[in-house]
Amino acid sequence: MKQEKMAVWVAGALLALSSSAFADTVVKIGFASPLSGPQAHYGKDNENAIKMAISDLNASPITVAGQKLKFELVSEDDQADPRIGTQVAQRLVDADVKAVIGHFNSGVSIPASRIYSEAGIPQLSVATNPAYTQSGYKTTFRLVGSDSQIGGALGRFAVMGLKAKNIVVIDDRTAYGQGIADEFIKSLGAMGKQPLKHEYTTDKANDFTAILTSIRALKPDVIFYGGADAQAAPMVKQMKRLGINAKLMGGDMLNTPTFIQLAGVDAAGHYSAVAGGVLGQRAAGKSFEARYKALYKQDIVLLGPQFYDGVMLVADAMKKANSLDRAKFLPLIGKTGYKGVTADFSFDALGNLKNAPVTISEVSNGSWQVKSVAH
C-alpha cells in the first residue's frame, strides 16, 4: 500500500514538473492613456491598438531563454492628468511590468518618466514636448517626432505654403499645447516673422468668443492653436460666426475624426500636422489599418499604431537580448533598427526617434486629406 502511494506521489510530482517546464512565462506590459473624460477617444484608440499587439504576440509566441512568452496587458487610466498620471506610474511599477507604453499626453509623460527611470523600466511614449527626453533618462523613448519637428513643419507651411502674413497664436497652457505653440513661434522667428498676438486659454474651455473678438481686427490669415480637438472644434465654429476667415492650424491632437464630427461643415479648410508618415504608404501600415477597422468597426483615431509598434519593439528587444532582464534588453531598445507599421525605428542618444516624418493634412470633403510629408 505504501509503495502504491509512493508511486502515485512520484507520478504526480513528475507531472507537476513536466507542466511547469512547459508553462508559458507571463510578461506584463504596462499601458497608460486617458480612458475617461474628454480625451478618452485618444486613449481607447491607443488601448485598442495595444491589445492587437498583445494578441498578435500571443498568437505566434516568441521564446526567450528557452521559455515561451505569454504577454499580459496591465492597463491604466491616467485621465490626462499629471497628478493621476504619477499615481498610475507607481501602480505600474508596483505591478512589476517589464515596460510601459505610454503615456499619451506630454504633461503626464514627463513627470511619470522620473518614476519609471528610478525603477529601471523602459517607457515608450508619444509625448511630443521636447522636455520629455531632455532629462537624460536612459529609459525614455519617443515613438514619434517632437514638437520641434511638428511646429517647424507647420510654421514653414503657414509662411511658404499658405503665404500667411498675419498670424496669431493661441495655446491651452498644457505641456503639449504650450510646447507645440512655442516651437511654431520659433519656426516663424527663423524665417524673420513673429505672431501678431499670442493668446492663452485652458484645455477645459469651450467659449473662445472673447479671445477671437480681441484678434478679429488683426485680420489674421492663420490662427495657430496649441491644444486638442474638443476645443478646436467650437473654436472654428465661433470663428465662422464672428466673420474670421483665417485658417486654423494645429498639431496632431486636431487630426481626428472627432474634430470633423464636432465642427461639422466648419471643419473644412483647416490644417493639422501629425508626427508620423502616411500609414497607408507602408505595406505593414496598410495591413494594420485594415485589421484595425475590421476588428473595431471604426477608423484609427490618431496614434494607436505607434502604441502597437511600441509593444512590438519591446518584444523584439527581449528576443534579441534572449532575456527578460530589463538591464539586458533595455539597451537594445536604444540600438534598435526595428521596422514597424508606422516607421523604421532608430533612436538618438536621448531616445528621440530619428528621421521622424511629419504629415500635414487639410479637412476636405469631410475627411483629413494629406497635403505634404516633411522630414
Short mmCIF file of C-alpha atoms in Angstrom, two decimals:
data_model
loop_
_atom_site.label_atom_id
_atom_site.label_comp_id
_atom_site.label_asym_id
_atom_site.label_seq_id
_atom_site.Cartn_x
_atom_site.Cartn_y
_atom_site.Cartn_z
CA MET A 1 0.00 0.00 0.00
CA LYS A 2 2.84 2.33 0.90
CA GLN A 3 4.56 1.51 -2.38
CA GLU A 4 1.36 2.32 -4.32
CA LYS A 5 1.05 5.69 -2.54
CA MET A 6 4.69 6.42 -3.24
CA ALA A 7 4.21 5.61 -6.93
CA VAL A 8 1.18 7.90 -7.13
CA TRP A 9 3.14 10.70 -5.38
CA VAL A 10 6.13 10.30 -7.73
CA ALA A 11 3.87 10.29 -10.79
CA GLY A 12 2.13 13.45 -9.55
CA ALA A 13 5.42 15.17 -8.87
CA LEU A 14 6.74 14.30 -12.33
CA LEU A 15 3.53 15.57 -13.92
CA ALA A 16 3.81 18.82 -12.00
CA LEU A 17 7.42 19.23 -13.02
CA SER A 18 6.51 18.47 -16.63
CA SER A 19 3.67 21.01 -16.58
CA SER A 20 5.94 23.60 -15.02
CA ALA A 21 8.60 23.03 -17.65
CA PHE A 22 6.15 23.70 -20.44
CA ALA A 23 4.25 26.57 -18.75
CA ASP A 24 4.37 29.93 -20.51
CA THR A 25 6.32 32.72 -18.86
CA VAL A 26 3.99 35.68 -18.29
CA VAL A 27 5.37 39.07 -19.36
CA LYS A 28 3.44 42.09 -18.11
CA ILE A 29 3.36 45.16 -20.37
CA GLY A 30 2.12 48.40 -18.83
CA PHE A 31 -0.11 50.83 -20.69
CA ALA A 32 -1.42 54.26 -19.71
CA SER A 33 -3.55 56.83 -21.51
CA PRO A 34 -6.72 58.83 -20.84
CA LEU A 35 -9.52 56.25 -20.89
CA SER A 36 -12.16 58.56 -19.42
CA GLY A 37 -13.01 62.23 -19.83
CA PRO A 38 -12.84 64.44 -22.95
CA GLN A 39 -9.67 62.76 -24.27
CA ALA A 40 -10.92 59.19 -23.87
CA HIS A 41 -11.24 58.72 -27.63
CA TYR A 42 -7.47 59.06 -27.95
CA GLY A 43 -6.86 56.64 -25.08
CA LYS A 44 -9.32 54.00 -26.29
CA ASP A 45 -7.67 54.11 -29.72
CA ASN A 46 -4.29 53.53 -28.09
CA GLU A 47 -5.68 50.69 -25.97
CA ASN A 48 -7.33 49.04 -28.98
CA ALA A 49 -4.02 49.02 -30.83
CA ILE A 50 -2.00 47.75 -27.88
CA LYS A 51 -4.49 44.90 -27.41
CA MET A 52 -3.89 43.97 -31.05
CA ALA A 53 -0.16 43.81 -30.37
CA ILE A 54 -0.61 41.60 -27.31
CA SER A 55 -2.95 39.32 -29.26
CA ASP A 56 -0.53 39.07 -32.20
CA LEU A 57 2.40 38.21 -29.93
CA ASN A 58 0.41 35.53 -28.10
CA ALA A 59 -0.87 34.06 -31.37
CA SER A 60 2.73 33.48 -32.52
CA PRO A 61 4.64 33.16 -29.25
CA ILE A 62 8.30 34.09 -29.05
CA THR A 63 10.82 32.15 -26.97
CA VAL A 64 13.30 33.83 -24.65
CA ALA A 65 15.89 31.89 -22.63
CA GLY A 66 14.13 28.66 -23.52
CA GLN A 67 10.74 29.84 -22.25
CA LYS A 68 7.71 30.57 -24.41
CA LEU A 69 6.34 34.00 -23.53
CA LYS A 70 2.74 34.96 -22.85
CA PHE A 71 2.21 38.72 -22.86
CA GLU A 72 -0.30 40.27 -20.48
CA LEU A 73 -1.59 43.85 -20.61
CA VAL A 74 -1.78 45.96 -17.45
CA SER A 75 -3.95 48.92 -18.46
CA GLU A 76 -4.36 52.18 -16.52
CA ASP A 77 -6.46 55.33 -16.99
CA ASP A 78 -4.36 58.45 -16.33
CA GLN A 79 -7.27 60.79 -17.24
CA ALA A 80 -4.76 63.12 -18.99
CA ASP A 81 -3.96 64.45 -15.52
CA PRO A 82 -0.30 64.77 -14.40
CA ARG A 83 -1.18 64.13 -10.74
CA ILE A 84 -3.14 60.97 -11.51
CA GLY A 85 -0.50 60.02 -14.06
CA THR A 86 2.21 59.78 -11.42
CA GLN A 87 -0.07 57.62 -9.28
CA VAL A 88 -0.69 55.39 -12.28
CA ALA A 89 3.04 55.20 -12.96
CA GLN A 90 3.71 54.00 -9.43
CA ARG A 91 0.97 51.36 -9.74
CA LEU A 92 2.58 50.06 -12.92
CA VAL A 93 5.96 49.93 -11.19
CA ASP A 94 4.39 48.04 -8.27
CA ALA A 95 2.80 45.61 -10.77
CA ASP A 96 6.35 44.79 -11.96
CA VAL A 97 5.66 45.46 -15.62
CA LYS A 98 8.60 44.89 -17.94
CA ALA A 99 7.94 48.07 -19.95
CA VAL A 100 5.38 50.86 -20.23
CA ILE A 101 3.86 52.01 -23.50
CA GLY A 102 2.55 55.48 -22.64
CA HIS A 103 1.55 57.97 -21.60
CA PHE A 104 -0.31 59.85 -24.34
CA ASN A 105 -0.01 63.42 -23.07
CA SER A 106 3.31 65.23 -22.70
CA GLY A 107 2.15 66.78 -19.42
CA VAL A 108 1.64 63.30 -17.99
CA SER A 109 4.56 61.52 -19.66
CA ILE A 110 7.15 63.99 -18.36
CA PRO A 111 6.55 63.65 -14.59
CA ALA A 112 5.90 59.91 -14.95
CA SER A 113 9.25 59.42 -16.71
CA ARG A 114 11.17 60.01 -13.46
CA ILE A 115 9.26 57.23 -11.70
CA TYR A 116 9.95 54.75 -14.49
CA SER A 117 13.60 55.80 -14.64
CA GLU A 118 14.10 55.19 -10.93
CA ALA A 119 12.60 51.71 -11.38
CA GLY A 120 14.66 50.98 -14.50
CA ILE A 121 11.51 50.42 -16.57
CA PRO A 122 11.63 51.43 -20.26
CA GLN A 123 8.95 53.96 -21.21
CA LEU A 124 7.95 54.35 -24.86
CA SER A 125 5.71 57.39 -25.28
CA VAL A 126 4.14 59.53 -27.99
CA ALA A 127 4.81 62.67 -25.91
CA THR A 128 5.90 65.40 -28.33
CA ASN A 129 7.13 68.08 -25.92
CA PRO A 130 10.95 68.20 -26.30
CA ALA A 131 11.35 68.18 -22.49
CA TYR A 132 10.25 64.53 -22.38
CA THR A 133 13.68 63.29 -23.48
CA GLN A 134 15.80 66.11 -22.06
CA SER A 135 16.18 64.75 -18.52
CA GLY A 136 18.85 62.29 -19.62
CA TYR A 137 16.93 59.19 -18.51
CA LYS A 138 18.11 56.04 -20.27
CA THR A 139 14.58 54.63 -20.00
CA THR A 140 12.72 57.21 -22.13
CA PHE A 141 11.99 56.74 -25.83
CA ARG A 142 9.83 58.85 -28.13
CA LEU A 143 7.82 56.90 -30.74
CA VAL A 144 7.05 59.98 -32.87
CA GLY A 145 8.66 63.26 -33.82
CA SER A 146 8.87 66.09 -31.29
CA ASP A 147 7.13 69.46 -31.21
CA SER A 148 10.31 70.94 -32.68
CA GLN A 149 9.70 68.96 -35.85
CA ILE A 150 5.91 69.40 -35.88
CA GLY A 151 5.95 73.10 -35.02
CA GLY A 152 8.72 73.70 -37.52
CA ALA A 153 6.84 71.95 -40.33
CA LEU A 154 3.65 73.90 -39.56
CA GLY A 155 5.49 77.21 -39.40
CA ARG A 156 7.12 76.65 -42.77
CA PHE A 157 3.82 75.51 -44.27
CA ALA A 158 1.99 78.58 -42.94
CA VAL A 159 4.53 81.02 -44.39
CA MET A 160 5.67 79.26 -47.54
CA GLY A 161 2.66 77.09 -48.33
CA LEU A 162 -0.24 79.32 -47.29
CA LYS A 163 1.66 82.60 -47.78
CA ALA A 164 0.30 83.81 -44.43
CA LYS A 165 1.24 87.34 -43.41
CA ASN A 166 -0.91 87.90 -40.30
CA ILE A 167 -0.50 85.04 -37.82
CA VAL A 168 -1.99 84.72 -34.33
CA VAL A 169 -1.18 82.01 -31.77
CA ILE A 170 -3.47 80.58 -29.09
CA ASP A 171 -2.44 77.81 -26.70
CA ASP A 172 -4.15 75.95 -23.86
CA ARG A 173 -1.19 76.19 -21.42
CA THR A 174 -0.75 72.42 -21.20
CA ALA A 175 2.70 70.93 -21.72
CA TYR A 176 1.53 69.79 -25.13
CA GLY A 177 -0.28 72.95 -26.23
CA GLN A 178 2.31 75.41 -24.98
CA GLY A 179 5.18 73.25 -26.22
CA ILE A 180 3.97 73.00 -29.79
CA ALA A 181 2.95 76.69 -29.86
CA ASP A 182 6.42 77.71 -28.70
CA GLU A 183 8.05 75.60 -31.41
CA PHE A 184 5.72 77.08 -34.03
CA ILE A 185 6.73 80.58 -32.93
CA LYS A 186 10.42 79.60 -33.07
CA SER A 187 9.99 78.41 -36.63
CA LEU A 188 8.40 81.73 -37.57
CA GLY A 189 11.32 83.56 -35.97
CA ALA A 190 13.77 81.54 -38.07
CA MET A 191 12.00 82.96 -41.13
CA GLY A 192 12.06 86.52 -39.79
CA LYS A 193 8.41 86.58 -38.72
CA GLN A 194 6.59 86.88 -35.40
CA PRO A 195 2.93 86.30 -34.50
CA LEU A 196 0.87 89.47 -34.17
CA LYS A 197 -0.53 88.20 -30.88
CA HIS A 198 -0.23 85.23 -28.51
CA GLU A 199 -3.36 84.43 -26.52
CA TYR A 200 -3.97 81.78 -23.83
CA THR A 201 -6.87 79.57 -22.81
CA THR A 202 -7.29 76.24 -20.99
CA ASP A 203 -7.90 72.66 -22.08
CA LYS A 204 -11.33 72.81 -20.42
CA ALA A 205 -12.62 75.91 -22.25
CA ASN A 206 -15.25 75.83 -24.99
CA ASP A 207 -16.12 79.51 -25.36
CA PHE A 208 -13.44 81.50 -27.19
CA THR A 209 -15.59 84.50 -28.12
CA ALA A 210 -13.59 86.98 -26.03
CA ILE A 211 -10.22 85.85 -27.42
CA LEU A 212 -11.45 85.73 -31.01
CA THR A 213 -13.11 89.12 -30.73
CA SER A 214 -9.82 90.59 -29.49
CA ILE A 215 -7.94 89.34 -32.54
CA ARG A 216 -10.61 89.91 -35.21
CA ALA A 217 -9.37 93.40 -36.02
CA LEU A 218 -5.91 91.98 -36.82
CA LYS A 219 -7.46 90.15 -39.80
CA PRO A 220 -5.37 87.00 -39.31
CA ASP A 221 -4.65 84.69 -42.23
CA VAL A 222 -3.72 81.85 -39.86
CA ILE A 223 -4.65 81.13 -36.24
CA PHE A 224 -2.36 78.53 -34.72
CA TYR A 225 -3.95 76.58 -31.88
CA GLY A 226 -1.92 74.51 -29.44
CA GLY A 227 -4.50 72.17 -27.97
CA ALA A 228 -6.93 69.31 -28.57
CA ASP A 229 -9.81 68.64 -30.96
CA ALA A 230 -12.54 69.13 -28.32
CA GLN A 231 -11.57 72.82 -28.05
CA ALA A 232 -10.54 73.37 -31.68
CA ALA A 233 -13.98 72.36 -32.98
CA PRO A 234 -16.01 75.03 -31.13
CA MET A 235 -13.22 77.50 -31.90
CA VAL A 236 -13.67 77.17 -35.67
CA LYS A 237 -17.45 77.42 -35.33
CA GLN A 238 -17.06 80.64 -33.34
CA MET A 239 -14.53 81.96 -35.86
CA LYS A 240 -17.12 81.48 -38.59
CA ARG A 241 -19.82 83.21 -36.55
CA LEU A 242 -17.55 86.22 -35.92
CA GLY A 243 -16.59 86.52 -39.58
CA ILE A 244 -12.95 85.49 -39.07
CA ASN A 245 -11.82 83.83 -42.29
CA ALA A 246 -8.44 82.61 -41.03
CA LYS A 247 -7.24 79.03 -41.40
CA LEU A 248 -6.96 77.23 -38.07
CA MET A 249 -3.78 75.22 -37.78
CA GLY A 250 -2.61 72.86 -35.06
CA GLY A 251 -0.74 69.69 -34.15
CA ASP A 252 -1.67 66.02 -34.09
CA MET A 253 -4.41 66.33 -31.48
CA LEU A 254 -6.50 68.17 -34.08
CA ASN A 255 -6.11 65.42 -36.65
CA THR A 256 -9.03 63.25 -35.58
CA PRO A 257 -12.48 62.24 -36.84
CA THR A 258 -13.79 63.87 -33.65
CA PHE A 259 -12.70 67.33 -34.78
CA ILE A 260 -14.65 66.91 -38.02
CA GLN A 261 -17.70 65.46 -36.24
CA LEU A 262 -17.82 68.28 -33.68
CA ALA A 263 -17.06 71.11 -36.10
CA GLY A 264 -19.33 69.85 -38.88
CA VAL A 265 -19.17 71.85 -42.11
CA ASP A 266 -16.99 74.45 -40.36
CA ALA A 267 -14.14 71.92 -40.19
CA ALA A 268 -13.43 72.35 -43.90
CA GLY A 269 -10.22 74.12 -44.93
CA HIS A 270 -8.38 73.83 -41.60
CA TYR A 271 -4.99 72.17 -41.10
CA SER A 272 -3.11 69.88 -38.76
CA ALA A 273 0.24 68.12 -38.62
CA VAL A 274 0.82 64.61 -37.30
CA ALA A 275 4.14 63.31 -36.06
CA GLY A 276 4.34 60.37 -38.41
CA GLY A 277 4.11 59.32 -42.02
CA VAL A 278 1.10 58.19 -44.03
CA LEU A 279 0.12 54.77 -42.67
CA GLY A 280 -1.24 53.56 -46.00
CA GLN A 281 2.07 54.21 -47.74
CA ARG A 282 3.73 51.39 -45.76
CA ALA A 283 2.69 47.81 -46.54
CA ALA A 284 2.66 46.91 -42.85
CA GLY A 285 0.77 50.12 -42.05
CA LYS A 286 -1.88 49.45 -44.69
CA SER A 287 -2.38 45.92 -43.36
CA PHE A 288 -2.61 47.17 -39.78
CA GLU A 289 -5.20 49.79 -40.72
CA ALA A 290 -7.38 47.18 -42.46
CA ARG A 291 -7.17 44.79 -39.50
CA TYR A 292 -7.93 47.58 -37.01
CA LYS A 293 -11.05 48.64 -38.93
CA ALA A 294 -12.24 45.05 -39.30
CA LEU A 295 -11.76 44.33 -35.60
CA TYR A 296 -13.10 47.53 -34.04
CA LYS A 297 -15.54 48.73 -36.74
CA GLN A 298 -14.09 52.24 -36.67
CA ASP A 299 -11.28 54.31 -38.11
CA ILE A 300 -7.98 54.75 -36.31
CA VAL A 301 -8.28 57.91 -34.20
CA LEU A 302 -4.66 59.09 -34.13
CA LEU A 303 -1.57 57.42 -32.65
CA GLY A 304 -2.80 53.92 -31.81
CA PRO A 305 -0.46 52.38 -34.43
CA GLN A 306 2.55 53.84 -32.60
CA PHE A 307 1.39 52.13 -29.40
CA TYR A 308 1.21 48.86 -31.33
CA ASP A 309 4.77 49.43 -32.56
CA GLY A 310 5.93 50.20 -29.03
CA VAL A 311 4.87 46.76 -27.78
CA MET A 312 6.43 45.01 -30.75
CA LEU A 313 9.67 46.95 -30.35
CA VAL A 314 9.98 45.87 -26.70
CA ALA A 315 9.27 42.23 -27.59
CA ASP A 316 11.88 42.40 -30.34
CA ALA A 317 14.47 43.74 -27.87
CA MET A 318 13.69 40.90 -25.42
CA LYS A 319 14.12 38.33 -28.17
CA LYS A 320 17.43 39.79 -29.33
CA ALA A 321 18.75 40.01 -25.76
CA ASN A 322 17.43 36.49 -25.09
CA SER A 323 16.49 37.83 -21.69
CA LEU A 324 13.62 39.35 -19.73
CA ASP A 325 16.09 41.21 -17.54
CA ARG A 326 15.44 44.92 -18.14
CA ALA A 327 19.13 45.68 -17.67
CA LYS A 328 19.85 43.42 -20.66
CA PHE A 329 17.03 44.21 -23.10
CA LEU A 330 16.69 47.95 -22.34
CA PRO A 331 19.95 48.92 -24.12
CA LEU A 332 18.79 47.05 -27.22
CA ILE A 333 15.72 49.29 -27.49
CA GLY A 334 18.09 52.23 -27.88
CA LYS A 335 20.04 50.34 -30.54
CA THR A 336 17.02 49.04 -32.42
CA GLY A 337 16.55 49.00 -36.16
CA TYR A 338 13.01 47.66 -35.87
CA LYS A 339 10.76 48.12 -38.91
CA GLY A 340 7.27 48.79 -37.61
CA VAL A 341 3.87 49.59 -39.07
CA THR A 342 4.46 53.34 -38.61
CA ALA A 343 8.22 53.83 -39.07
CA ASP A 344 11.67 52.32 -39.28
CA PHE A 345 12.67 52.84 -35.68
CA SER A 346 16.06 54.07 -34.53
CA PHE A 347 16.75 56.42 -31.64
CA ASP A 348 19.37 59.03 -30.87
CA ALA A 349 21.29 59.13 -27.59
CA LEU A 350 18.39 60.91 -25.83
CA GLY A 351 15.74 58.48 -27.04
CA ASN A 352 14.33 60.66 -29.83
CA LEU A 353 13.08 58.99 -32.99
CA LYS A 354 15.49 59.62 -35.85
CA ASN A 355 14.27 60.72 -39.30
CA ALA A 356 10.75 61.27 -37.94
CA PRO A 357 8.30 62.30 -40.68
CA VAL A 358 5.59 64.95 -40.20
CA THR A 359 2.37 64.75 -42.23
CA ILE A 360 0.36 67.93 -42.87
CA SER A 361 -3.31 67.46 -43.73
CA GLU A 362 -6.35 69.61 -44.56
CA VAL A 363 -10.02 68.85 -43.97
CA SER A 364 -11.63 68.41 -47.37
CA ASN A 365 -14.82 66.58 -48.36
CA GLY A 366 -15.45 65.56 -44.78
CA SER A 367 -12.08 63.93 -44.05
CA TRP A 368 -8.44 64.71 -43.44
CA GLN A 369 -6.56 64.81 -46.75
CA VAL A 370 -2.75 64.71 -46.87
CA LYS A 371 -1.15 67.85 -48.28
CA SER A 372 2.55 67.16 -47.68
CA VAL A 373 5.00 64.97 -45.77
CA ALA A 374 8.13 66.59 -44.33
CA HIS A 375 11.21 65.09 -42.63
#
